[in-house]
PDB file of C-alpha atoms and ligand atoms in Angstrom:
ATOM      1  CA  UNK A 219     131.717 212.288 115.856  1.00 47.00           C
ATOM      2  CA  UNK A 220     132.936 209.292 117.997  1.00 61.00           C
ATOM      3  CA  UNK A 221     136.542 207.644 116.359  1.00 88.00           C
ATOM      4  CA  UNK A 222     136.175 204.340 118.489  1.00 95.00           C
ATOM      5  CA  UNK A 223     134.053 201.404 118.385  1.00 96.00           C
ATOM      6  CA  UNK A 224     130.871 200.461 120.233  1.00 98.00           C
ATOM      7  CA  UNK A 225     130.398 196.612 120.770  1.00 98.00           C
ATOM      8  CA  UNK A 226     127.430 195.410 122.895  1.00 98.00           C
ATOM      9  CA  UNK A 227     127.568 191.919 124.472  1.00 98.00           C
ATOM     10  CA  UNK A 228     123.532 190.191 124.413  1.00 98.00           C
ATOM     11  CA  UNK A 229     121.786 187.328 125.428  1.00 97.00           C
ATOM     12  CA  UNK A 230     119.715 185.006 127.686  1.00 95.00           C
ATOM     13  CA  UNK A 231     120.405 184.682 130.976  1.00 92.00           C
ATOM     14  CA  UNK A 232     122.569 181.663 131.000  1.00 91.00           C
ATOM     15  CA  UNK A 233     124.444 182.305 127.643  1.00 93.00           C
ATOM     16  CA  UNK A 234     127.718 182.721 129.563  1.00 93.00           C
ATOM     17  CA  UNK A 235     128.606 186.207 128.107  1.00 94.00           C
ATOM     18  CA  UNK A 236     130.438 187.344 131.147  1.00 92.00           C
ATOM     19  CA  UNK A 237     132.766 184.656 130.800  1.00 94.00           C
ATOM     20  CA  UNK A 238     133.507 185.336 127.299  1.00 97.00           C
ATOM     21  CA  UNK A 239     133.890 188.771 127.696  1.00 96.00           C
ATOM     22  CA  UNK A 240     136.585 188.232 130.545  1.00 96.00           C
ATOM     23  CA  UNK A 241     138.352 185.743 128.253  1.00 97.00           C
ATOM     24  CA  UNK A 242     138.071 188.180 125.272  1.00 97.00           C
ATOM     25  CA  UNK A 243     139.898 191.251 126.592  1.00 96.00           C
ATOM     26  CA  UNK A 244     143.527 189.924 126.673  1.00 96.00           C
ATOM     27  CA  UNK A 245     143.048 188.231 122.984  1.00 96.00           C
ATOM     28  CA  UNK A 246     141.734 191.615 122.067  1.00 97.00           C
ATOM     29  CA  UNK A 247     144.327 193.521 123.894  1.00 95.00           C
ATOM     30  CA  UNK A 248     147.492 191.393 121.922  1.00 95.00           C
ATOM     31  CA  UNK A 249     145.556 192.488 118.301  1.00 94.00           C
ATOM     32  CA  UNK A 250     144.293 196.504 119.698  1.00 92.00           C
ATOM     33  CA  UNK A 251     146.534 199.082 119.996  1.00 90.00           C
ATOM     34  CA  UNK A 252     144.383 201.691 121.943  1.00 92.00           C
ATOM     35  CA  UNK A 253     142.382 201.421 124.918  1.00 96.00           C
ATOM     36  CA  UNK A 254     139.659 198.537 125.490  1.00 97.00           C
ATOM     37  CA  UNK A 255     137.330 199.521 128.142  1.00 97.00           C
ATOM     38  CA  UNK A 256     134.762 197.425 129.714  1.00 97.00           C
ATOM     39  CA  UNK A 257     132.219 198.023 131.258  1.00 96.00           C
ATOM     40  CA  UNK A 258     128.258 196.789 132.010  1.00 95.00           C
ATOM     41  CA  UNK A 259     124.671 197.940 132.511  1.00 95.00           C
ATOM     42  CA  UNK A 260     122.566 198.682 134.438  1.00 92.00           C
ATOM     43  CA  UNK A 261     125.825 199.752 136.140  1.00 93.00           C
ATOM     44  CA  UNK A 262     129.347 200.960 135.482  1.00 91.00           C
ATOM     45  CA  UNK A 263     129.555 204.229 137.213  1.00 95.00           C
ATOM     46  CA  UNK A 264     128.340 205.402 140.766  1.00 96.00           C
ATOM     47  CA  UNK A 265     124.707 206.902 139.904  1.00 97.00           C
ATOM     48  CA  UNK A 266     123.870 203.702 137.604  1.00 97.00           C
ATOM     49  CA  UNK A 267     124.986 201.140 139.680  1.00 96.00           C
ATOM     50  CA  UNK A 268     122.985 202.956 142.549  1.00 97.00           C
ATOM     51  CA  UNK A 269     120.016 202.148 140.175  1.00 97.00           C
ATOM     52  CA  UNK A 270     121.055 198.704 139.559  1.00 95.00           C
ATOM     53  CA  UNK A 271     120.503 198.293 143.265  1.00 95.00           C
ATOM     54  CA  UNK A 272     116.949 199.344 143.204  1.00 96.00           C
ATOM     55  CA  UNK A 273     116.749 197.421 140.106  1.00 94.00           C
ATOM     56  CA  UNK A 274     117.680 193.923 141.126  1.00 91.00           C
ATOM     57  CA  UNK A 275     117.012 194.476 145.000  1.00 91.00           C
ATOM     58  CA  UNK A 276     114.719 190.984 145.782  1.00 90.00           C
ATOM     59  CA  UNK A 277     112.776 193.093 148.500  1.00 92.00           C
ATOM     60  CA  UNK A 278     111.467 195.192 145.667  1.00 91.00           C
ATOM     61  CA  UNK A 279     108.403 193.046 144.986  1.00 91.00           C
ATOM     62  CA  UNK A 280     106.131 195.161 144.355  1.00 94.00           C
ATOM     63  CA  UNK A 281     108.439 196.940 141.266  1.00 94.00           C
ATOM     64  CA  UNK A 282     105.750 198.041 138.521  1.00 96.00           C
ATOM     65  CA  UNK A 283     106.929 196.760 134.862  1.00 96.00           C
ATOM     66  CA  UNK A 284     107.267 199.941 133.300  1.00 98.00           C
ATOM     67  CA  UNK A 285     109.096 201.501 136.771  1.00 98.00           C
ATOM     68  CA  UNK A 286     111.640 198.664 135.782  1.00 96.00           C
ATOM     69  CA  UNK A 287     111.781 199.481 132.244  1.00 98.00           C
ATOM     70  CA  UNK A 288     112.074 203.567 133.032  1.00 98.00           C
ATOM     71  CA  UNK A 289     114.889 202.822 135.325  1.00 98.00           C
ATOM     72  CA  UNK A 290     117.174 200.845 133.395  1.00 98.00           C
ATOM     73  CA  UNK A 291     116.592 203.471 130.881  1.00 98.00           C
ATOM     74  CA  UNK A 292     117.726 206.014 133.300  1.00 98.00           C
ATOM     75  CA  UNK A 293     120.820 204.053 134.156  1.00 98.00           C
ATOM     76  CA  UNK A 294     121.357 203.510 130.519  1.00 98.00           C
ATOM     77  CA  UNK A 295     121.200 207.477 129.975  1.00 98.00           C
ATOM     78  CA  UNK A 296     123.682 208.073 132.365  1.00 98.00           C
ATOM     79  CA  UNK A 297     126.162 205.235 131.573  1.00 98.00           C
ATOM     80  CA  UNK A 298     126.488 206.270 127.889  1.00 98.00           C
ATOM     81  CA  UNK A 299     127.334 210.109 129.042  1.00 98.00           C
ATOM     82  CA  UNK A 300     129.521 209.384 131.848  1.00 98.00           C
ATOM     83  CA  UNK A 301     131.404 206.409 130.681  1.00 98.00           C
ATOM     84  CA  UNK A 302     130.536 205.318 127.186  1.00 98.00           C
ATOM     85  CA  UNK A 303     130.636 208.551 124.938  1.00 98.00           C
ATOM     86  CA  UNK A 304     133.820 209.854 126.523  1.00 98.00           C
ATOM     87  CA  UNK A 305     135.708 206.704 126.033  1.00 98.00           C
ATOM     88  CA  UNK A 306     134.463 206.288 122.301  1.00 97.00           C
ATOM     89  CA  UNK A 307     135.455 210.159 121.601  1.00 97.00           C
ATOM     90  CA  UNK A 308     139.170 208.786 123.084  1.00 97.00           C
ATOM     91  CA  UNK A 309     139.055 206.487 120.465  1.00 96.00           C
ATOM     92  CA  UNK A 310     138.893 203.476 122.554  1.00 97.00           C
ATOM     93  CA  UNK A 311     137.442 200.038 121.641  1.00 97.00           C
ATOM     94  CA  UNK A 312     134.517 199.794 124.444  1.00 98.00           C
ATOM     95  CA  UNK A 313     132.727 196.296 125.138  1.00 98.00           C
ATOM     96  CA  UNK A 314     129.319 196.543 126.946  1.00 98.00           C
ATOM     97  CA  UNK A 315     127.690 193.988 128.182  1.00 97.00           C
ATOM     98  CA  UNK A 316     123.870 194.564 127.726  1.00 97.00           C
ATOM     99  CA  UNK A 317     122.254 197.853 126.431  1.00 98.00           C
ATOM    100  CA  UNK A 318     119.187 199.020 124.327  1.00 98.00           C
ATOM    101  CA  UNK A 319     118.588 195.340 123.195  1.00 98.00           C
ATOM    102  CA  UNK A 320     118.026 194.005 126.585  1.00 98.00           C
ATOM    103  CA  UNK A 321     115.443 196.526 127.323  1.00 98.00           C
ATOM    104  CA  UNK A 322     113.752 195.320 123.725  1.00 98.00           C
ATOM    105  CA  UNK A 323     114.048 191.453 124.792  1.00 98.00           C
ATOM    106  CA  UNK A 324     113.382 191.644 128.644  1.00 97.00           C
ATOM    107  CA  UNK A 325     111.375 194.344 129.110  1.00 97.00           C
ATOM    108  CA  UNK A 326     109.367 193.842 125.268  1.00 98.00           C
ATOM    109  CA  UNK A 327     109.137 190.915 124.517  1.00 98.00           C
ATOM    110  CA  UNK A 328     109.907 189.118 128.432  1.00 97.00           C
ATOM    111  CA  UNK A 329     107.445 191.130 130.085  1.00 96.00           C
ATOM    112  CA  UNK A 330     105.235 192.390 127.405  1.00 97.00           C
ATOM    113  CA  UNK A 331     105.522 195.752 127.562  1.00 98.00           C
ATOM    114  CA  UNK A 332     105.110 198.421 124.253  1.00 98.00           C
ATOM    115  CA  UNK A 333     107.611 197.656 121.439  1.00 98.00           C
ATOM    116  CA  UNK A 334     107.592 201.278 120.674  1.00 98.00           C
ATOM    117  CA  UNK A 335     107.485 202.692 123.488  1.00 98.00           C
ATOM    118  CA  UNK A 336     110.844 201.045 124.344  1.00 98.00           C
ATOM    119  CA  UNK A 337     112.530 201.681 121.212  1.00 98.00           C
ATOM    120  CA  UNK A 338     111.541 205.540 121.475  1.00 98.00           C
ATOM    121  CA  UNK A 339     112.675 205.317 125.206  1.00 98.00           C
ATOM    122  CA  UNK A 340     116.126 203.974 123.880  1.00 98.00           C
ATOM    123  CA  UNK A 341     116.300 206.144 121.307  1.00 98.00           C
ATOM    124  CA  UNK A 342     115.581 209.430 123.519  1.00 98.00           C
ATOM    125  CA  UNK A 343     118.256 207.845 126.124  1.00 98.00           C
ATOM    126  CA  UNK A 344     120.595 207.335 123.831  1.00 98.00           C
ATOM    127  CA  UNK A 345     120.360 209.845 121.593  1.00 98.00           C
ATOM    128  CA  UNK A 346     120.433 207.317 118.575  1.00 97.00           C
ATOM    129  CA  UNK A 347     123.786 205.937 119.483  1.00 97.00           C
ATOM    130  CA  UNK A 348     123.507 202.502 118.283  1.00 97.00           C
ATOM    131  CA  UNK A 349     126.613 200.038 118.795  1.00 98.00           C
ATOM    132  CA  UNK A 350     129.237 199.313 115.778  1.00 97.00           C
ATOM    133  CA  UNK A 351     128.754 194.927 116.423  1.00 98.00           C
ATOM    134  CA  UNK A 352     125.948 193.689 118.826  1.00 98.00           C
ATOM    135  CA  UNK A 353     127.260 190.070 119.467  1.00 98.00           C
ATOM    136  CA  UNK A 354     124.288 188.001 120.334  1.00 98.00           C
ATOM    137  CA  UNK A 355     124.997 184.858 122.828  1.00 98.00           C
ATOM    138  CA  UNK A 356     122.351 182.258 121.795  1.00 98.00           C
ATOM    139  CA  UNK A 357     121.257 179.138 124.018  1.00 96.00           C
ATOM    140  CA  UNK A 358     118.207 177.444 124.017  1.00 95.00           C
ATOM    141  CA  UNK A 359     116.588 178.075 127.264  1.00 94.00           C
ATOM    142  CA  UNK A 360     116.860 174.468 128.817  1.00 92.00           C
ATOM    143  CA  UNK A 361     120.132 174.685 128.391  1.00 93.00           C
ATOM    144  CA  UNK A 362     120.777 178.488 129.594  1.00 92.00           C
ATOM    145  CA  UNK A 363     118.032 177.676 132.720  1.00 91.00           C
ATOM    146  CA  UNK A 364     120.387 174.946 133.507  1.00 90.00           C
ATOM    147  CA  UNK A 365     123.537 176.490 133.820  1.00 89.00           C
ATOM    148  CA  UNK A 366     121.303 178.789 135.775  1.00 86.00           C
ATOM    149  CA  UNK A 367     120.665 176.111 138.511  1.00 84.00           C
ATOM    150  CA  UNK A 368     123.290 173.833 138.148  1.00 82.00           C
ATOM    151  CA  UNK A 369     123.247 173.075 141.525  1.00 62.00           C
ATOM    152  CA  UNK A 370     119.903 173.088 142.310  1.00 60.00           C
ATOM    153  CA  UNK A 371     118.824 169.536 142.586  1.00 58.00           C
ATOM    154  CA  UNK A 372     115.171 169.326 142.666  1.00 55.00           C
ATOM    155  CA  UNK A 373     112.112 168.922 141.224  1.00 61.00           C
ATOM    156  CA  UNK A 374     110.326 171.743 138.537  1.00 60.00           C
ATOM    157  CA  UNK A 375     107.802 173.313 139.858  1.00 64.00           C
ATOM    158  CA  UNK A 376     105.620 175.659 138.683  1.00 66.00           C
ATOM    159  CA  UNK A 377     108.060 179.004 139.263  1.00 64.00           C
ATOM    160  CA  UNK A 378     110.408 177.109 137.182  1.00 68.00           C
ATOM    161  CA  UNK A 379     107.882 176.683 134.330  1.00 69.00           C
ATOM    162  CA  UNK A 380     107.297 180.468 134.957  1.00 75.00           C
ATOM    163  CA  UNK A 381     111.224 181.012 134.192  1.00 88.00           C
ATOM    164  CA  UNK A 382     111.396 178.927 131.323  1.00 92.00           C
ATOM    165  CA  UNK A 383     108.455 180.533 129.457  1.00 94.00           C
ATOM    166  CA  UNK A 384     110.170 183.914 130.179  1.00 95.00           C
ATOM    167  CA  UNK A 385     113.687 182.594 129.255  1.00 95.00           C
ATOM    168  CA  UNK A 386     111.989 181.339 125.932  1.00 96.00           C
ATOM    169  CA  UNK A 387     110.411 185.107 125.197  1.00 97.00           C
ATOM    170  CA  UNK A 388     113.417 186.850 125.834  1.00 97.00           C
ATOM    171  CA  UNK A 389     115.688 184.290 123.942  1.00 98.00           C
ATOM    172  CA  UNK A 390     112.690 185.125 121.115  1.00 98.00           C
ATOM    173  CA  UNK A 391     113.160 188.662 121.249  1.00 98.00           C
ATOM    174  CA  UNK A 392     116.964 188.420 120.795  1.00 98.00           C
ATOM    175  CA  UNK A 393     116.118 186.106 117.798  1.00 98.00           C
ATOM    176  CA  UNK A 394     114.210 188.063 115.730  1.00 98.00           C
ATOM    177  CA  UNK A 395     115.859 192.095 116.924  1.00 98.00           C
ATOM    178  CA  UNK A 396     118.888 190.014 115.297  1.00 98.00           C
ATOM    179  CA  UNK A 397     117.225 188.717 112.480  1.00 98.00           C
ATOM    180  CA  UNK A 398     115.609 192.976 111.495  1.00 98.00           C
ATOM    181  CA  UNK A 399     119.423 194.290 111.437  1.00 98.00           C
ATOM    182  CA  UNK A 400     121.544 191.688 110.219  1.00 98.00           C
ATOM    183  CA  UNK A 401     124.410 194.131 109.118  1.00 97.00           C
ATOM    184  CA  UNK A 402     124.554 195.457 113.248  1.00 98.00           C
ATOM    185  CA  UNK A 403     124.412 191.299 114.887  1.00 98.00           C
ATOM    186  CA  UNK A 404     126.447 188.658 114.689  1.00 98.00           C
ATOM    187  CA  UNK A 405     124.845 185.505 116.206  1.00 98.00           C
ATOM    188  CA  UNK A 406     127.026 183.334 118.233  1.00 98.00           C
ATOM    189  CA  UNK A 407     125.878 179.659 119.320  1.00 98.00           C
ATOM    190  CA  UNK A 408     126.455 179.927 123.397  1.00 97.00           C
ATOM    191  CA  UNK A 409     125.613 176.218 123.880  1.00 96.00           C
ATOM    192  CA  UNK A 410     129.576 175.698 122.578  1.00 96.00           C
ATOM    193  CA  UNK A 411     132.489 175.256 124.640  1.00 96.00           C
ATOM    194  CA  UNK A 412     133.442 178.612 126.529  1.00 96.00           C
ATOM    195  CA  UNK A 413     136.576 178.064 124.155  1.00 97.00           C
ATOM    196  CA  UNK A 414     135.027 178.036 120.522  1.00 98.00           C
ATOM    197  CA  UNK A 415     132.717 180.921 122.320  1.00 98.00           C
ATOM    198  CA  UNK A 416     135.473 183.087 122.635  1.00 98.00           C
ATOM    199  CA  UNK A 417     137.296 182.302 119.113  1.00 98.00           C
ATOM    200  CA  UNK A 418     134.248 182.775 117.699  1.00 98.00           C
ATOM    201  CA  UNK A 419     133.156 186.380 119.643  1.00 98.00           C
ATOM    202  CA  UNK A 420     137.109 187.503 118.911  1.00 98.00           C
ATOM    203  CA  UNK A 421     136.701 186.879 114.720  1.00 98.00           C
ATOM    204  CA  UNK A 422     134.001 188.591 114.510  1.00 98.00           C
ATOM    205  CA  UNK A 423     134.779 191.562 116.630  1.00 98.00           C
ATOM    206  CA  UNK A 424     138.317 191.337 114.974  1.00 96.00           C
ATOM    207  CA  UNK A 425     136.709 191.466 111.570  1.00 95.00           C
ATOM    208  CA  UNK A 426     134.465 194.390 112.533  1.00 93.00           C
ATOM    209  CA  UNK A 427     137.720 196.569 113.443  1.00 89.00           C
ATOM    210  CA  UNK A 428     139.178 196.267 110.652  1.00 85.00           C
ATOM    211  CA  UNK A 429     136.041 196.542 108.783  1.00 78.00           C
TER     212      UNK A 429
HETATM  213  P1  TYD B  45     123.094 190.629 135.749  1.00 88.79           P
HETATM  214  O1  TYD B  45     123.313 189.977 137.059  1.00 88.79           O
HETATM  215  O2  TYD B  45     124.068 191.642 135.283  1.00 88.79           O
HETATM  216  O3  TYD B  45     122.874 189.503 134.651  1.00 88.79           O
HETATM  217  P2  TYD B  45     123.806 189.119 133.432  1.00 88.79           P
HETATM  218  O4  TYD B  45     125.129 188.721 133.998  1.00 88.79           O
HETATM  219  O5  TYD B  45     123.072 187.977 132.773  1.00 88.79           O
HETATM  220  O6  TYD B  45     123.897 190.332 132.538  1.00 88.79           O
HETATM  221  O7  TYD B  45     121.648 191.277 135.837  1.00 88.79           O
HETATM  222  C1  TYD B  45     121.141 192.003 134.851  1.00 88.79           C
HETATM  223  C2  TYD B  45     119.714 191.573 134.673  1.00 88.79           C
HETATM  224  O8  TYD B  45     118.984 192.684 134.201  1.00 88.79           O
HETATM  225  C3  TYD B  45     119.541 190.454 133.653  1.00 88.79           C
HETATM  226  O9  TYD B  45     118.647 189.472 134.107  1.00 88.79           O
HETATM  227  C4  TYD B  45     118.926 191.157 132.467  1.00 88.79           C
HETATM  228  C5  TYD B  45     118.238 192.329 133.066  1.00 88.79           C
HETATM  229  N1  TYD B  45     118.101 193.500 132.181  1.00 88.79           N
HETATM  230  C6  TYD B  45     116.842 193.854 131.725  1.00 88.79           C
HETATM  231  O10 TYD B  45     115.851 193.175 132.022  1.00 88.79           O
HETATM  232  N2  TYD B  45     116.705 194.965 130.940  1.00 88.79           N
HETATM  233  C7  TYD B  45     117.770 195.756 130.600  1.00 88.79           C
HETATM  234  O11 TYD B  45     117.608 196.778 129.876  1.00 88.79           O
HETATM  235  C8  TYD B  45     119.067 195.387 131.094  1.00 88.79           C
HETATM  236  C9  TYD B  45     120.266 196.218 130.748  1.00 88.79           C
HETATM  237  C10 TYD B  45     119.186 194.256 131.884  1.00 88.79           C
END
């Protein structure tokens, strides 16, 4: 039975959650006694971020939606036995950022593939692990498309239209996986400053640990 805690960092491209999480960990580390580990997926050890390569290589074109799906299950699989389990039986407060719900909004609801199928795929991949706190970084997708291409000043074309109807199901599918398991989310507003972000990811995780 693992003694630490599981929190999952989700959301749009855009939200910022990156940021917040590197802001987070020295707020967290002044309230946490143990060990805070951090880590990402697809990624976070050797075999997975080998995947993440295939994954996110720009060559791959011709990548299949359910090849993409099957591998970031794959890399999920591996992350949670080499990195994530171990540090949760150490009792150690571990801080993901993405897991089973990205596969649920990107690969669901973003690309359309078969609710559950991907909810049995997480499930068999993770064994039924589900995380302690899933902190969900909301932004509406103009916003979290423009932080996206903040320096690109031109004209939207049609590719862009493409992106923001994606941006729109994914944000969606965040939305309403929250919305199903209110007592696992907490729903933060990512179109605030990076500053009231943070305060407002570090209550709620704080409240969760002592919870
Ligand atoms: P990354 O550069 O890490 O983006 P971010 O900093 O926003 O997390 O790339 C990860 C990309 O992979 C991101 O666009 C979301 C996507 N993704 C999925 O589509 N499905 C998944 O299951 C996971 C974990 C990520």
């Amino acid at each position: 039975m693992a003694k630490g805690k599981l929190i999952t960092f989700e959301g749009p491209d855009g939200a910022g959650k990156t940021s917040v999480l590197e802001a987070l960990i020295p707020r967290l580390q002044a309230v946490f006694e143990g060990e805070i580990v951090t880590t990402r997926e697809p990624g976070g050890i050797e075999i997975a971020e080998k995947i993440r390569e295939v994954i996110l290589d720009v060559t791959h074109t011709a990548m299949d939606d359910k090849t993409e799906l099957l591998l970031y299950i794959a890399a999920r699989r591996q992350h949670l036995v080499e990195r994530v389990l171990p540090a949760l039986e150490a009792g150690s407060l571990v801080l993901v950022d993405r897991f089973i719900d990205s596969s649920v909004a990107y690969q669901g609801y973003g690309r359309g593939l078969d609710s559950s199928a991907i909810a049995w795929l997480n499930d068999y991949a993770t064994d039924g692990h589900k995380p302690d706190l899933t902190l969900l970084f909301d932004v509406p997708s103009e916003v979290g498309l423009a932080r996206i291409e903040a320096n690109a000043d031109r004209e939207v074309n049609r590719l862009d239209l493409e992106k923001l109807d994606m941006h729109q199901r994914v944000r969606q599918g965040y939305l309403e996986t929250a919305e199903a398991e209110p007592e696992r989310f907490v729903v933060i507003d990512a179109s605030q400053s990076l500053e009231a972000v943070v305060e407002a990811a570090f209550e709620a995780i704080c409240q969760r640990i002592e919870a």
